[in-house]
Short mmCIF file of C-alpha atoms in Angstrom, two decimals:
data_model
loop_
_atom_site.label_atom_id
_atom_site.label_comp_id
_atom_site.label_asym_id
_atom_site.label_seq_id
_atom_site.Cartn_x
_atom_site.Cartn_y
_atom_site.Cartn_z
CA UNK A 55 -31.46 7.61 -9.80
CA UNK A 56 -28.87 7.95 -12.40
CA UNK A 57 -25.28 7.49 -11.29
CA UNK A 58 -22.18 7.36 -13.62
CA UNK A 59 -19.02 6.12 -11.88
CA UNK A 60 -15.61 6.44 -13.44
CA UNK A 61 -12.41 4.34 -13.00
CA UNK A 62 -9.74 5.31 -11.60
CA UNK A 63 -9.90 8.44 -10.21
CA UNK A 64 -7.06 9.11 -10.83
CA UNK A 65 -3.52 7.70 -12.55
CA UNK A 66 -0.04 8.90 -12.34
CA UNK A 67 1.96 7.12 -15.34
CA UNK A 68 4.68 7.04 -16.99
CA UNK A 69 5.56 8.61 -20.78
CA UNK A 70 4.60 6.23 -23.85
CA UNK A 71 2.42 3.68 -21.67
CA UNK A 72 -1.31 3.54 -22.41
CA UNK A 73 -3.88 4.23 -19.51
CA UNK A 74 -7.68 2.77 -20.15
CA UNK A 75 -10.46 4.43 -18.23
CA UNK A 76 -13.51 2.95 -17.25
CA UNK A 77 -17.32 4.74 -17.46
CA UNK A 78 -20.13 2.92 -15.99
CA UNK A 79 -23.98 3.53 -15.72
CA UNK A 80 -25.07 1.69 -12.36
CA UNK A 81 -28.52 2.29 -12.32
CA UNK A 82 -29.65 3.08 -16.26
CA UNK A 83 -28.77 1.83 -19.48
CA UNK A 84 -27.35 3.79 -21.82
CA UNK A 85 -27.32 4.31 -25.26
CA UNK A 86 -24.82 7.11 -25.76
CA UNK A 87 -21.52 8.08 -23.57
CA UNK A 88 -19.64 11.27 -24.23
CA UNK A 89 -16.30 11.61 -23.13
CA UNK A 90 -14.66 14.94 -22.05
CA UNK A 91 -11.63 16.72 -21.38
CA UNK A 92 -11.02 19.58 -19.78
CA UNK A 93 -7.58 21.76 -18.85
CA UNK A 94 -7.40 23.32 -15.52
CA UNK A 95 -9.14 26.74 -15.89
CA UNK A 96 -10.72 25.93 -19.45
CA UNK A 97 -14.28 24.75 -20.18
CA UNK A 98 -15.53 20.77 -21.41
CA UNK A 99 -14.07 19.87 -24.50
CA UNK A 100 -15.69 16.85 -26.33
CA UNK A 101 -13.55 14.05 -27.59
CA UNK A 102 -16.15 11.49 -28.51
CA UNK A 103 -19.90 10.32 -28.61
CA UNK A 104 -19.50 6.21 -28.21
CA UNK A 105 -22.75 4.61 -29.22
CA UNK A 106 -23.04 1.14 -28.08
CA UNK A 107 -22.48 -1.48 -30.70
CA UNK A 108 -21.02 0.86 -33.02
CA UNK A 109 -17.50 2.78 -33.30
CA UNK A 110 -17.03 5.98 -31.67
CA UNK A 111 -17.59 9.67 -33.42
CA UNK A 112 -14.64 11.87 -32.34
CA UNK A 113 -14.65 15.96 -32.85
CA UNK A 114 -12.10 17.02 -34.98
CA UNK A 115 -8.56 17.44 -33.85
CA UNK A 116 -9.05 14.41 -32.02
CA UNK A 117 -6.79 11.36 -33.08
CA UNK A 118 -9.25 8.12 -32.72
CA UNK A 119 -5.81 6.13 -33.01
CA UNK A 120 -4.23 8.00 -29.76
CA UNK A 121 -7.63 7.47 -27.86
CA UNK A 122 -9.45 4.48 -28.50
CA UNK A 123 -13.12 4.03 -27.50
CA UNK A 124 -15.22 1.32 -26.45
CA UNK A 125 -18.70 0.91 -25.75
CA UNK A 126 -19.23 -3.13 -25.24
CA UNK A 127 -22.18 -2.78 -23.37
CA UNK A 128 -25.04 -0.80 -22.35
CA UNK A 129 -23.51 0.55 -19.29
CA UNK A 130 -20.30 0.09 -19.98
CA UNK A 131 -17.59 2.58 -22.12
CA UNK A 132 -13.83 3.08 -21.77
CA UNK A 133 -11.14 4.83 -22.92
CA UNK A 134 -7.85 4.28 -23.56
CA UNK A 135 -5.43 6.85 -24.31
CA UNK A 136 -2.43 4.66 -25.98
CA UNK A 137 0.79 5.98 -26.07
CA UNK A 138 0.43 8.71 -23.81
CA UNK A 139 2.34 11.84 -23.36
CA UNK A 140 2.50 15.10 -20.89
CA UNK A 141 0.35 16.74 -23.08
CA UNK A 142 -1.89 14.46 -22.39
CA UNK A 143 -2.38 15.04 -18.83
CA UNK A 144 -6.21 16.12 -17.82
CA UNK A 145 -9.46 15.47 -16.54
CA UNK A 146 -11.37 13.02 -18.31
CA UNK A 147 -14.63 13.21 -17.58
CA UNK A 148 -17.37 11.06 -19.20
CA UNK A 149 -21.10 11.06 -19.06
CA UNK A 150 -24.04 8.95 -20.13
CA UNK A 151 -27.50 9.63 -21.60
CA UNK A 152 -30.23 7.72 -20.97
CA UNK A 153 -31.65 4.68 -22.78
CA UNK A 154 -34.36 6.95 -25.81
CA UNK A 155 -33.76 9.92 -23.64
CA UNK A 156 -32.41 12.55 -25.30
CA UNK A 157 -32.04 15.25 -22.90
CA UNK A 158 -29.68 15.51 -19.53
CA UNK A 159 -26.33 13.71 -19.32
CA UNK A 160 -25.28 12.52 -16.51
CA UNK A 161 -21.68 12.89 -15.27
CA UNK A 162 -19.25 10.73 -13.91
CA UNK A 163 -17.11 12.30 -11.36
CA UNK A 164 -13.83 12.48 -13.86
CA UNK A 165 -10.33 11.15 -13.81
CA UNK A 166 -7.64 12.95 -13.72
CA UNK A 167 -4.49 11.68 -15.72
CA UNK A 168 -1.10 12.67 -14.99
CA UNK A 169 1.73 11.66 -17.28
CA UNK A 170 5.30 11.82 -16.04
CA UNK B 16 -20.57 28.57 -36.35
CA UNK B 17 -22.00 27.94 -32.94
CA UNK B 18 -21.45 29.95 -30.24
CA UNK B 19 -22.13 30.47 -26.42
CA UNK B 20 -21.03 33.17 -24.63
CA UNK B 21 -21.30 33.96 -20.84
CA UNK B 22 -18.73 35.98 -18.57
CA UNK B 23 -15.77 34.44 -17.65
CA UNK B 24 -16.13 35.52 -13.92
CA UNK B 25 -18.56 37.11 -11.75
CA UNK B 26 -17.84 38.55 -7.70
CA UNK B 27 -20.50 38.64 -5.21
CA UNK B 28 -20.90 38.84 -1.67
CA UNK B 29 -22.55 36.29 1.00
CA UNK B 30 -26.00 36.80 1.22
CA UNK B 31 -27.43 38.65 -1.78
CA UNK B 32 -28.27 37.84 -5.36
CA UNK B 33 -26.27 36.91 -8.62
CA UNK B 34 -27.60 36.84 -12.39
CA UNK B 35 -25.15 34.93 -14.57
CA UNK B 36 -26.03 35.64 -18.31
CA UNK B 37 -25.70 33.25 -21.31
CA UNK B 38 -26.72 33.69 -24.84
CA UNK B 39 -26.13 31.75 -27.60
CA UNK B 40 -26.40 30.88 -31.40
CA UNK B 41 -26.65 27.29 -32.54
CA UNK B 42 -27.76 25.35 -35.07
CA UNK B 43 -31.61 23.97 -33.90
CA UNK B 44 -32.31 24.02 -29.98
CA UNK B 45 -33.10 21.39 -27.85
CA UNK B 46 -33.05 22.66 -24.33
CA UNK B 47 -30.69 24.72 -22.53
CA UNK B 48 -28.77 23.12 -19.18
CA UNK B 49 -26.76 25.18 -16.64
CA UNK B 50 -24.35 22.88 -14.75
CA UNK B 51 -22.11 23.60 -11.46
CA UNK B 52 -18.59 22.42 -11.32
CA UNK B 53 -16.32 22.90 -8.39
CA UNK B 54 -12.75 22.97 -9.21
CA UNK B 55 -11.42 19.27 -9.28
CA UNK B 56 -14.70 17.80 -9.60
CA UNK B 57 -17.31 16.85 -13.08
CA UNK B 58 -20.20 19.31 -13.25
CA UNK B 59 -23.71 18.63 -11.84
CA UNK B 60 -26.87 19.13 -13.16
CA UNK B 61 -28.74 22.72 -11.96
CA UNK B 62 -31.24 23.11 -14.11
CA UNK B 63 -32.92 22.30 -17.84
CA UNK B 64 -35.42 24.67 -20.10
CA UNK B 65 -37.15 23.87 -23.46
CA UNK B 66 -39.46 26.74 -23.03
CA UNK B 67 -39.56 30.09 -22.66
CA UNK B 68 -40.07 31.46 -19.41
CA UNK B 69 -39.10 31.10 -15.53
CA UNK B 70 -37.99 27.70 -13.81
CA UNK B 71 -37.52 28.18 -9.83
CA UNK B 72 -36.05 25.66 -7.48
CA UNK B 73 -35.01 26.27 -4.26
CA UNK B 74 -32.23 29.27 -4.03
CA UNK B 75 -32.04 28.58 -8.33
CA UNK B 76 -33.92 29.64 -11.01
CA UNK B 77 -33.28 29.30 -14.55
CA UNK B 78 -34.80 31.90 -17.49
CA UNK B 79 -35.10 31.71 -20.85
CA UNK B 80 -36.01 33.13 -23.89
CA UNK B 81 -35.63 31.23 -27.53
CA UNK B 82 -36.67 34.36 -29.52
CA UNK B 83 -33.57 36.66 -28.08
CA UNK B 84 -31.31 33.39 -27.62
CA UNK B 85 -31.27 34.15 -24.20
CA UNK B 86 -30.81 33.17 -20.61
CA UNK B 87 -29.76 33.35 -17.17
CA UNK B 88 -29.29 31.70 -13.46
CA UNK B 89 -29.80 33.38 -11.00
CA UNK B 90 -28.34 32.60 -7.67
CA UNK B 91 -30.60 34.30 -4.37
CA UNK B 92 -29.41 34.24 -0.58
CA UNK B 93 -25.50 33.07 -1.53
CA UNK B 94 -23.61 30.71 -0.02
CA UNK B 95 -19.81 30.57 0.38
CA UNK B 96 -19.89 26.76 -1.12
CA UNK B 97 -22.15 28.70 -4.19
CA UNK B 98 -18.31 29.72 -5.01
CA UNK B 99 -18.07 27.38 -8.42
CA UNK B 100 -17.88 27.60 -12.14
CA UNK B 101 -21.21 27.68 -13.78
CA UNK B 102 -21.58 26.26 -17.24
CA UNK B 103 -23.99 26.91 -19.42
CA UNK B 104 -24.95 24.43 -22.20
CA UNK B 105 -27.01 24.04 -25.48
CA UNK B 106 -28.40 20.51 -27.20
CA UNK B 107 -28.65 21.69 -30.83
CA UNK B 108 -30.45 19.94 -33.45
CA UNK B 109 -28.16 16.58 -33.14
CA UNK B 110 -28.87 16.11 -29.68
CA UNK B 111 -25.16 17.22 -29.24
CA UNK B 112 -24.39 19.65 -26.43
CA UNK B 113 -22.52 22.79 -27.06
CA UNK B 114 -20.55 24.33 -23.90
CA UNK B 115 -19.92 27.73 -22.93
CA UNK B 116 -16.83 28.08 -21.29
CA UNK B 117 -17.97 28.64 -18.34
CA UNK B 118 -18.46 31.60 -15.13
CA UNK B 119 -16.56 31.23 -12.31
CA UNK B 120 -18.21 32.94 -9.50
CA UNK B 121 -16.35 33.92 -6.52
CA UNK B 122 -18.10 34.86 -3.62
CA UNK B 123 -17.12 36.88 -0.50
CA UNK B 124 -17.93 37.26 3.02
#
């Protein structure tokens, strides 16, 4: 199998505190983790490609000092979104490729982030 | 630039067939994915082609042609719970996946 858990599922918190998220490969190592966002009616936006051992690649328009990326481990990535604001309320959702695979991700089943 | 385009929603009724289109222009090609995502939830893998032609599974199947940049799902004998968004998805030359924005298909009784 290949299952990607996320945690939490989801988090209600407060204006200007910082919220990590955790992405985990159970069953597979992997090399690369993505990590999405998506607005309620929009498509998958991608934030980041976190490589483990090495820092994070974000997509423009994304501030790597608002949403800080770690990828310790081989099945292990999180995110932390520091500071955060209303704005910054979504589903993360982040997904995992395969140890010299290069084809499907897998998904974890996304966290949604509410800000107050 | 890269681009995929597919409808943004499609209506159909219990029981009978749906084609949802995608067609795209990228920079190198790697395999095209369509995913399902229910509202609320992260998408889930339907199907993956690298080459051209016809890939059937179950009440799926997934076309596609590289030369016209090309291809669809189709959907036979529907199922209310078919009701989703269906994204399709392109790995371009990078290994990097580029995302439509997605079909939402409704379906009725």
């Amino acid at each position: 199998g290949a299952v990607v858990s996320q945690h939490p599922s989801w988090v209600i918190c407060k204006s200007g505190t910082s919220v990590k998220i955790e992405c985990r490969s159970l069953d597979f190592q992997a090399t690369t983790m993505f990590w999405y966002r998506q607005f309620p009616k929009q498509s998958l936006m991608l934030m980041a490609t976190s490589n483990e051992g090495s820092k994070a690649t974000y997509e423009q328009g994304v501030e790597k000092d608002k949403f800080l990326i770690n990828h310790a481990s081989l099945t292990l990535s999180t995110l932390t979104v520091t500071s955060a604001h209303p704005e910054d309320s979504s589903f993360y959702i982040c997904s995992a490729r395969k140890l010299a695979e290069h084809n499907e991700q897998f998904f974890g089943p996304g966290t949604r982030l509410t800000v107050l | 630039g890269q681009n995929i385009d597919q409808p943004t929603e499609m209506t159909a009724t219990e029981g009978a067939i749906v084609q949802i289109n995608c067609t795209y222009q990228t920079s190198g090609f790697n395999g095209l994915f369509w995913y399902q995502q229910h509202a609320g939830e992260a998408p889930t893998f339907l199907s993956y082609n690298v080459l051209d032609g016809l890939e059937e599974k179950g009440r799926f199947s997934s076309f596609l042609s590289r030369s016209k940049g090309y291809s669809y799902l189709l959907l036979k004998e529907l199922q209310m719970k078919d009701s989703a968004s269906y994204l399709c998805a392109v790995m371009d030359s990078n290994y990097q996946l580029i995302w439509g924005a997605g079909t939402k298909l409704i379906i009725k009784p």
